[in-house]
């Protein structure tokens, strides 16, 4: 039986991360819940105890399901799933935190472009997929566009978190719609958290939408690609 989302897995003692980066023993010696699977890549989320959340890609060849009886494993998976659902509900209902939608992911993917083999970006950083940089090394490849999209979705949790933090800190003073959240997450992924905070701080929604269009330059020059992206982000923001 193959590795599936929701499986509890143990990790081989010779395992490395999908990028080839060394994996610490404390990760290998724990049991992890599989967050998603794409091709030969599995994203590991929380450990069974819920004390750590690594959100890291690992080749499925290093993973084994179980390490306990089938009945016990099923009970543990059900418990982990219920805990995750409770946590998600609590975040939505109590903290009001939002997550980027599929529409937002597709907008970002459209402008980032996808490369399945590691390359150096203009800043000299090894990059792969839709702008993923963490742990990327020369010679690394991804098996498919779907695998690259899975990495992008993981990365966007961080950048969506920056948008949520702006709400928590009171920098965003208007209630966000899903489209506004998606547009700001796209902007943050492209321009960074500092620019996001400058864009939204103390401004109403209408002003934020207009100011978005100003972030279309690189090296002091207006770029057609950035102009088009800002226009599409603004249009989404205003829907």
mmCIF file of C-alpha atoms in Angstrom:
data_model
loop_
_atom_site.group_PDB
_atom_site.id
_atom_site.type_symbol
_atom_site.label_atom_id
_atom_site.label_comp_id
_atom_site.label_asym_id
_atom_site.label_seq_id
_atom_site.Cartn_x
_atom_site.Cartn_y
_atom_site.Cartn_z
ATOM 1 C CA UNK A 1 0.000 0.000 0.000
ATOM 2 C CA UNK A 2 1.366 3.457 -0.895
ATOM 3 C CA UNK A 3 1.756 6.479 1.315
ATOM 4 C CA UNK A 4 -1.433 8.543 1.545
ATOM 5 C CA UNK A 5 -2.547 11.814 3.092
ATOM 6 C CA UNK A 6 -3.334 11.305 6.773
ATOM 7 C CA UNK A 7 -1.026 8.288 7.202
ATOM 8 C CA UNK A 8 1.147 8.135 10.305
ATOM 9 C CA UNK A 9 4.657 7.262 9.179
ATOM 10 C CA UNK A 10 8.059 6.406 10.544
ATOM 11 C CA UNK A 11 11.203 7.570 8.748
ATOM 12 C CA UNK A 12 14.175 5.519 7.591
ATOM 13 C CA UNK A 13 17.441 6.064 9.465
ATOM 14 C CA UNK A 14 19.146 6.979 6.158
ATOM 15 C CA UNK A 15 16.503 9.524 5.122
ATOM 16 C CA UNK A 16 17.258 13.033 3.893
ATOM 17 C CA UNK A 17 14.852 15.824 2.981
ATOM 18 C CA UNK A 18 13.543 15.899 -0.598
ATOM 19 C CA UNK A 19 16.066 18.627 -1.421
ATOM 20 C CA UNK A 20 18.919 16.371 -0.298
ATOM 21 C CA UNK A 21 19.475 18.363 2.892
ATOM 22 C CA UNK A 22 20.445 16.307 5.954
ATOM 23 C CA UNK A 23 17.598 15.346 8.296
ATOM 24 C CA UNK A 24 18.232 15.593 12.068
ATOM 25 C CA UNK A 25 17.856 12.484 14.217
ATOM 26 C CA UNK A 26 14.992 13.979 16.262
ATOM 27 C CA UNK A 27 12.916 14.067 13.061
ATOM 28 C CA UNK A 28 13.861 10.507 12.049
ATOM 29 C CA UNK A 29 13.086 9.173 15.513
ATOM 30 C CA UNK A 30 9.526 10.517 15.677
ATOM 31 C CA UNK A 31 6.253 9.583 13.987
ATOM 32 C CA UNK A 32 4.688 12.076 11.582
ATOM 33 C CA UNK A 33 1.325 12.693 9.951
ATOM 34 C CA UNK A 34 1.429 12.993 6.162
ATOM 35 C CA UNK A 35 -0.113 16.300 5.092
ATOM 36 C CA UNK A 36 -0.129 15.681 1.329
ATOM 37 C CA UNK A 37 1.377 13.404 -1.340
ATOM 38 C CA UNK A 38 2.350 14.365 -4.881
ATOM 39 C CA UNK A 39 4.204 11.807 -7.007
ATOM 40 C CA UNK A 40 7.159 10.556 -4.962
ATOM 41 C CA UNK A 41 7.040 13.531 -2.569
ATOM 42 C CA UNK A 42 5.192 13.592 0.752
ATOM 43 C CA UNK A 43 4.792 16.699 2.907
ATOM 44 C CA UNK A 44 5.109 15.823 6.597
ATOM 45 C CA UNK A 45 3.081 18.035 8.915
ATOM 46 C CA UNK A 46 2.732 17.489 12.661
ATOM 47 C CA UNK A 47 4.240 14.701 14.721
ATOM 48 C CA UNK A 48 1.775 12.381 16.446
ATOM 49 C CA UNK A 49 2.052 14.182 19.785
ATOM 50 C CA UNK A 50 1.324 17.531 18.108
ATOM 51 C CA UNK A 51 4.417 19.126 19.647
ATOM 52 C CA UNK A 52 6.186 19.845 16.330
ATOM 53 C CA UNK A 53 5.064 20.836 12.838
ATOM 54 C CA UNK A 54 7.829 20.647 10.201
ATOM 55 C CA UNK A 55 5.850 20.977 6.926
ATOM 56 C CA UNK A 56 8.770 19.369 5.107
ATOM 57 C CA UNK A 57 8.965 17.412 1.821
ATOM 58 C CA UNK A 58 10.433 13.894 1.952
ATOM 59 C CA UNK A 59 10.729 11.203 -0.723
ATOM 60 C CA UNK A 60 8.153 8.507 0.033
ATOM 61 C CA UNK A 61 10.827 5.814 -0.345
ATOM 62 C CA UNK A 62 12.063 6.815 3.123
ATOM 63 C CA UNK A 63 8.630 6.462 4.776
ATOM 64 C CA UNK A 64 6.870 3.496 6.321
ATOM 65 C CA UNK A 65 3.261 3.460 7.430
ATOM 66 C CA UNK A 66 2.478 2.376 10.966
ATOM 67 C CA UNK A 67 4.853 0.976 13.514
ATOM 68 C CA UNK A 68 1.806 -0.205 15.510
ATOM 69 C CA UNK A 69 -1.291 -2.334 15.049
ATOM 70 C CA UNK A 70 -3.689 -1.385 12.276
ATOM 71 C CA UNK A 71 -6.476 -0.711 14.765
ATOM 72 C CA UNK A 72 -4.265 1.459 16.967
ATOM 73 C CA UNK A 73 -2.938 3.326 13.936
ATOM 74 C CA UNK A 74 -6.445 4.025 12.665
ATOM 75 C CA UNK A 75 -7.498 5.342 16.058
ATOM 76 C CA UNK A 76 -4.447 7.585 16.222
ATOM 77 C CA UNK A 77 -5.085 8.922 12.715
ATOM 78 C CA UNK A 78 -8.704 9.634 13.575
ATOM 79 C CA UNK A 79 -7.626 11.454 16.714
ATOM 80 C CA UNK A 80 -5.036 13.474 14.808
ATOM 81 C CA UNK A 81 -7.603 14.333 12.141
ATOM 82 C CA UNK A 82 -10.163 15.418 14.699
ATOM 83 C CA UNK A 83 -7.573 17.559 16.487
ATOM 84 C CA UNK A 84 -6.640 19.190 13.193
ATOM 85 C CA UNK A 85 -10.293 19.917 12.416
ATOM 86 C CA UNK A 86 -10.812 21.391 15.880
ATOM 87 C CA UNK A 87 -7.720 23.570 15.467
ATOM 88 C CA UNK A 88 -8.831 24.782 12.035
ATOM 89 C CA UNK A 89 -12.308 25.586 13.309
ATOM 90 C CA UNK A 90 -10.872 27.415 16.302
ATOM 91 C CA UNK A 91 -8.571 29.485 14.074
ATOM 92 C CA UNK A 92 -11.410 30.449 11.765
ATOM 93 C CA UNK A 93 -13.960 31.160 14.468
ATOM 94 C CA UNK A 94 -11.792 32.706 17.182
ATOM 95 C CA UNK A 95 -8.698 34.241 15.572
ATOM 96 C CA UNK A 96 -10.298 34.957 12.211
ATOM 97 C CA UNK A 97 -7.163 33.737 10.400
ATOM 98 C CA UNK A 98 -7.556 33.163 6.679
ATOM 99 C CA UNK A 99 -5.848 30.920 4.125
ATOM 100 C CA UNK A 100 -5.184 31.617 0.474
ATOM 101 C CA UNK A 101 -7.794 30.122 -1.860
ATOM 102 C CA UNK A 102 -7.203 28.085 -5.011
ATOM 103 C CA UNK A 103 -7.945 31.219 -7.011
ATOM 104 C CA UNK A 104 -5.165 33.028 -5.184
ATOM 105 C CA UNK A 105 -2.741 30.144 -5.691
ATOM 106 C CA UNK A 106 -3.408 30.126 -9.426
ATOM 107 C CA UNK A 107 -2.855 33.886 -9.717
ATOM 108 C CA UNK A 108 0.502 33.616 -7.946
ATOM 109 C CA UNK A 109 1.555 30.564 -9.967
ATOM 110 C CA UNK A 110 0.694 32.385 -13.181
ATOM 111 C CA UNK A 111 3.138 35.214 -12.495
ATOM 112 C CA UNK A 112 5.869 33.248 -10.729
ATOM 113 C CA UNK A 113 6.280 30.682 -13.486
ATOM 114 C CA UNK A 114 7.433 27.120 -12.828
ATOM 115 C CA UNK A 115 10.852 25.513 -13.241
ATOM 116 C CA UNK A 116 11.325 21.897 -12.223
ATOM 117 C CA UNK A 117 15.123 22.095 -12.033
ATOM 118 C CA UNK A 118 16.978 24.194 -9.458
ATOM 119 C CA UNK A 119 18.333 27.514 -10.746
ATOM 120 C CA UNK A 120 19.899 30.628 -9.292
ATOM 121 C CA UNK A 121 17.580 33.615 -9.131
ATOM 122 C CA UNK A 122 18.924 37.141 -9.898
ATOM 123 C CA UNK A 123 19.836 37.469 -6.205
ATOM 124 C CA UNK A 124 22.020 34.358 -6.436
ATOM 125 C CA UNK A 125 19.695 32.113 -4.384
ATOM 126 C CA UNK A 126 19.006 28.539 -5.497
ATOM 127 C CA UNK A 127 15.328 28.337 -6.413
ATOM 128 C CA UNK A 128 12.938 25.714 -7.753
ATOM 129 C CA UNK A 129 9.267 25.336 -8.681
ATOM 130 C CA UNK A 130 7.221 28.510 -8.209
ATOM 131 C CA UNK A 131 9.908 30.478 -6.372
ATOM 132 C CA UNK A 132 10.627 27.957 -3.579
ATOM 133 C CA UNK A 133 14.051 28.537 -1.952
ATOM 134 C CA UNK A 134 14.172 26.764 1.418
ATOM 135 C CA UNK A 135 16.771 23.969 1.368
ATOM 136 C CA UNK A 136 17.158 24.074 -2.426
ATOM 137 C CA UNK A 137 20.517 22.878 -3.764
ATOM 138 C CA UNK A 138 22.206 22.741 -7.151
ATOM 139 C CA UNK A 139 21.031 19.775 -9.214
ATOM 140 C CA UNK A 140 17.719 19.338 -7.397
ATOM 141 C CA UNK A 141 14.688 18.521 -9.531
ATOM 142 C CA UNK A 142 10.953 18.147 -8.969
ATOM 143 C CA UNK A 143 9.007 15.297 -10.571
ATOM 144 C CA UNK A 144 6.065 17.343 -11.824
ATOM 145 C CA UNK A 145 4.236 20.651 -11.899
ATOM 146 C CA UNK A 146 1.902 19.189 -9.277
ATOM 147 C CA UNK A 147 4.851 18.688 -6.909
ATOM 148 C CA UNK A 148 5.921 22.285 -7.502
ATOM 149 C CA UNK A 149 2.370 23.458 -6.787
ATOM 150 C CA UNK A 150 2.385 21.511 -3.505
ATOM 151 C CA UNK A 151 5.551 23.344 -2.430
ATOM 152 C CA UNK A 152 4.006 26.663 -3.424
ATOM 153 C CA UNK A 153 0.947 26.013 -1.260
ATOM 154 C CA UNK A 154 3.188 25.260 1.696
ATOM 155 C CA UNK A 155 5.163 28.474 1.129
ATOM 156 C CA UNK A 156 1.967 30.519 0.877
ATOM 157 C CA UNK A 157 1.000 29.545 4.432
ATOM 158 C CA UNK A 158 3.955 31.662 5.571
ATOM 159 C CA UNK A 159 3.056 34.644 3.388
ATOM 160 C CA UNK A 160 -0.642 34.368 4.183
ATOM 161 C CA UNK A 161 0.491 34.402 7.802
ATOM 162 C CA UNK A 162 2.095 37.797 7.223
ATOM 163 C CA UNK A 163 -1.269 39.121 6.036
ATOM 164 C CA UNK A 164 -3.003 37.624 9.075
ATOM 165 C CA UNK A 165 -0.375 39.236 11.312
ATOM 166 C CA UNK A 166 -1.155 42.640 9.801
ATOM 167 C CA UNK A 167 -4.761 42.121 10.898
ATOM 168 C CA UNK A 168 -3.696 41.031 14.402
ATOM 169 C CA UNK A 169 -1.404 44.047 14.796
ATOM 170 C CA UNK A 170 -4.110 46.429 13.630
ATOM 171 C CA UNK A 171 -2.189 47.501 10.515
ATOM 172 C CA UNK A 172 -5.150 46.383 8.400
ATOM 173 C CA UNK A 173 -8.142 48.237 9.781
ATOM 174 C CA UNK A 174 -10.879 47.000 7.428
ATOM 175 C CA UNK A 175 -12.465 43.505 7.373
ATOM 176 C CA UNK A 176 -10.764 41.408 4.692
ATOM 177 C CA UNK A 177 -12.701 39.503 2.065
ATOM 178 C CA UNK A 178 -11.208 36.276 0.661
ATOM 179 C CA UNK A 179 -10.340 38.069 -2.586
ATOM 180 C CA UNK A 180 -8.575 40.865 -0.720
ATOM 181 C CA UNK A 181 -6.636 38.324 1.337
ATOM 182 C CA UNK A 182 -5.581 36.452 -1.825
ATOM 183 C CA UNK A 183 -4.469 39.661 -3.541
ATOM 184 C CA UNK A 184 -2.402 40.767 -0.540
ATOM 185 C CA UNK A 185 -0.828 37.315 -0.196
ATOM 186 C CA UNK A 186 0.200 37.460 -3.855
ATOM 187 C CA UNK A 187 1.639 40.927 -3.315
ATOM 188 C CA UNK A 188 3.539 39.789 -0.200
ATOM 189 C CA UNK A 189 4.974 36.722 -1.955
ATOM 190 C CA UNK A 190 6.318 39.015 -4.668
ATOM 191 C CA UNK A 191 7.344 42.100 -2.682
ATOM 192 C CA UNK A 192 7.934 40.867 0.876
ATOM 193 C CA UNK A 193 6.520 41.448 4.340
ATOM 194 C CA UNK A 194 8.048 44.914 4.733
ATOM 195 C CA UNK A 195 6.373 46.218 1.592
ATOM 196 C CA UNK A 196 3.091 44.610 2.671
ATOM 197 C CA UNK A 197 3.150 46.466 5.990
ATOM 198 C CA UNK A 198 3.956 49.750 4.246
ATOM 199 C CA UNK A 199 1.130 49.180 1.761
ATOM 200 C CA UNK A 200 -1.632 48.492 4.291
ATOM 201 C CA UNK A 201 -0.681 50.451 7.418
ATOM 202 C CA UNK A 202 -3.541 52.735 8.483
ATOM 203 C CA UNK A 203 -5.126 52.827 5.019
ATOM 204 C CA UNK A 204 -8.663 52.067 3.979
ATOM 205 C CA UNK A 205 -9.383 49.404 1.368
ATOM 206 C CA UNK A 206 -9.816 51.885 -1.479
ATOM 207 C CA UNK A 207 -6.426 53.496 -0.805
ATOM 208 C CA UNK A 208 -4.674 50.114 -0.541
ATOM 209 C CA UNK A 209 -6.121 49.114 -3.915
ATOM 210 C CA UNK A 210 -4.812 52.293 -5.537
ATOM 211 C CA UNK A 211 -1.373 52.112 -3.890
ATOM 212 C CA UNK A 212 -0.901 48.537 -5.114
ATOM 213 C CA UNK A 213 -0.266 49.891 -8.611
ATOM 214 C CA UNK A 214 2.820 51.807 -7.459
ATOM 215 C CA UNK A 215 4.806 48.618 -6.812
ATOM 216 C CA UNK A 216 5.652 47.954 -10.446
ATOM 217 C CA UNK A 217 9.337 48.879 -10.573
ATOM 218 C CA UNK A 218 12.649 47.062 -10.260
ATOM 219 C CA UNK A 219 15.903 48.982 -10.218
ATOM 220 C CA UNK A 220 13.903 52.174 -10.615
ATOM 221 C CA UNK A 221 12.400 51.050 -13.923
ATOM 222 C CA UNK A 222 8.756 50.218 -14.592
ATOM 223 C CA UNK A 223 8.420 46.589 -15.684
ATOM 224 C CA UNK A 224 5.531 45.438 -17.839
ATOM 225 C CA UNK A 225 5.241 42.108 -16.003
ATOM 226 C CA UNK A 226 5.012 43.776 -12.588
ATOM 227 C CA UNK A 227 2.527 46.328 -13.907
ATOM 228 C CA UNK A 228 0.278 43.558 -15.201
ATOM 229 C CA UNK A 229 0.545 41.608 -11.945
ATOM 230 C CA UNK A 230 -0.327 44.655 -9.826
ATOM 231 C CA UNK A 231 -3.308 45.400 -12.053
ATOM 232 C CA UNK A 232 -4.605 41.845 -11.709
ATOM 233 C CA UNK A 233 -4.045 41.875 -7.932
ATOM 234 C CA UNK A 234 -5.925 45.171 -7.705
ATOM 235 C CA UNK A 235 -8.795 43.832 -9.813
ATOM 236 C CA UNK A 236 -9.066 40.784 -7.537
ATOM 237 C CA UNK A 237 -8.856 42.998 -4.450
ATOM 238 C CA UNK A 238 -11.819 45.044 -5.666
ATOM 239 C CA UNK A 239 -14.081 42.132 -6.596
#
